[in-house]
Amino acid sequence: MIKETKSKFVKVRCAKCKNEQIIFGKSSSKIKCLVCGEVLSNPSGGKSKIEARVLEVLS
Ligand SMILES: [Zn+2]
């Protein structure tokens, strides 16, 4: 069974406070930095647009 592998967790760094956070790369809701509240990821048509710097993609 072939599954899509687009749903991944990504490690991002907040541009504002340099906090590192692991977020779900295909979230349908807005993800904010837990420290300063900066938006890290915005939903856009089923996928998410990651606004922060991606450090690592975790599988
Ligand atoms: Zn932050």
Tab-separated table of C-alpha atoms and ligand atoms in Angstrom:
chain	number	residue	atom	x	y	z
A	1	MET	CA	0.000	0.000	0.000
A	2	ILE	CA	1.469	3.252	-1.130
A	3	LYS	CA	1.001	6.130	1.198
A	4	GLU	CA	1.673	9.752	0.700
A	5	THR	CA	4.747	10.894	2.487
A	6	LYS	CA	3.953	14.558	2.498
A	7	SER	CA	2.754	14.604	6.048
A	8	LYS	CA	5.923	15.097	7.972
A	9	PHE	CA	7.082	16.752	11.061
A	10	VAL	CA	9.520	19.532	10.568
A	11	LYS	CA	11.812	21.227	12.991
A	12	VAL	CA	11.672	24.965	12.553
A	13	ARG	CA	13.298	27.932	14.158
A	14	CYS	CA	11.314	31.002	14.968
A	15	ALA	CA	12.641	34.015	13.098
A	16	LYS	CA	11.843	36.270	15.998
A	17	CYS	CA	13.077	34.555	19.153
A	18	LYS	CA	15.152	31.637	17.742
A	19	ASN	CA	13.047	29.120	19.571
A	20	GLU	CA	13.248	25.671	17.973
A	21	GLN	CA	9.966	23.862	17.673
A	22	ILE	CA	8.753	20.700	15.990
A	23	ILE	CA	5.585	21.258	14.004
A	24	PHE	CA	3.424	19.099	11.768
A	25	GLY	CA	4.130	19.995	8.147
A	26	LYS	CA	0.583	19.441	6.950
A	27	SER	CA	-1.465	21.125	9.581
A	28	SER	CA	-4.773	22.705	8.649
A	29	SER	CA	-4.537	25.274	11.343
A	30	LYS	CA	-2.212	28.108	12.105
A	31	ILE	CA	0.776	27.184	14.209
A	32	LYS	CA	2.329	29.736	16.456
A	33	CYS	CA	5.624	29.889	18.275
A	34	LEU	CA	5.114	28.718	21.846
A	35	VAL	CA	7.476	31.339	23.160
A	36	CYS	CA	6.643	34.589	21.384
A	37	GLY	CA	3.473	33.838	19.420
A	38	GLU	CA	4.980	34.476	15.986
A	39	VAL	CA	3.176	32.548	13.244
A	40	LEU	CA	5.301	29.587	12.149
A	41	SER	CA	2.933	27.977	9.693
A	42	ASN	CA	-0.131	29.095	7.804
A	43	PRO	CA	-2.665	26.741	6.275
A	44	SER	CA	-3.043	27.041	2.512
A	45	GLY	CA	-5.306	24.682	0.619
A	46	GLY	CA	-4.727	21.472	2.522
A	47	LYS	CA	-1.031	22.038	2.886
A	48	SER	CA	0.740	24.354	5.193
A	49	LYS	CA	2.995	27.174	4.272
A	50	ILE	CA	5.856	27.240	6.690
A	51	GLU	CA	6.869	30.783	7.513
A	52	ALA	CA	9.742	29.941	9.788
A	53	ARG	CA	13.152	28.568	8.873
A	54	VAL	CA	13.116	24.801	8.437
A	55	LEU	CA	16.055	23.192	10.184
A	56	GLU	CA	15.244	19.559	9.695
A	57	VAL	CA	12.566	17.332	8.222
A	58	LEU	CA	11.672	14.423	10.452
A	59	SER	CA	9.996	11.332	9.101
B	1	ZN	ZN	9.281	32.843	18.702
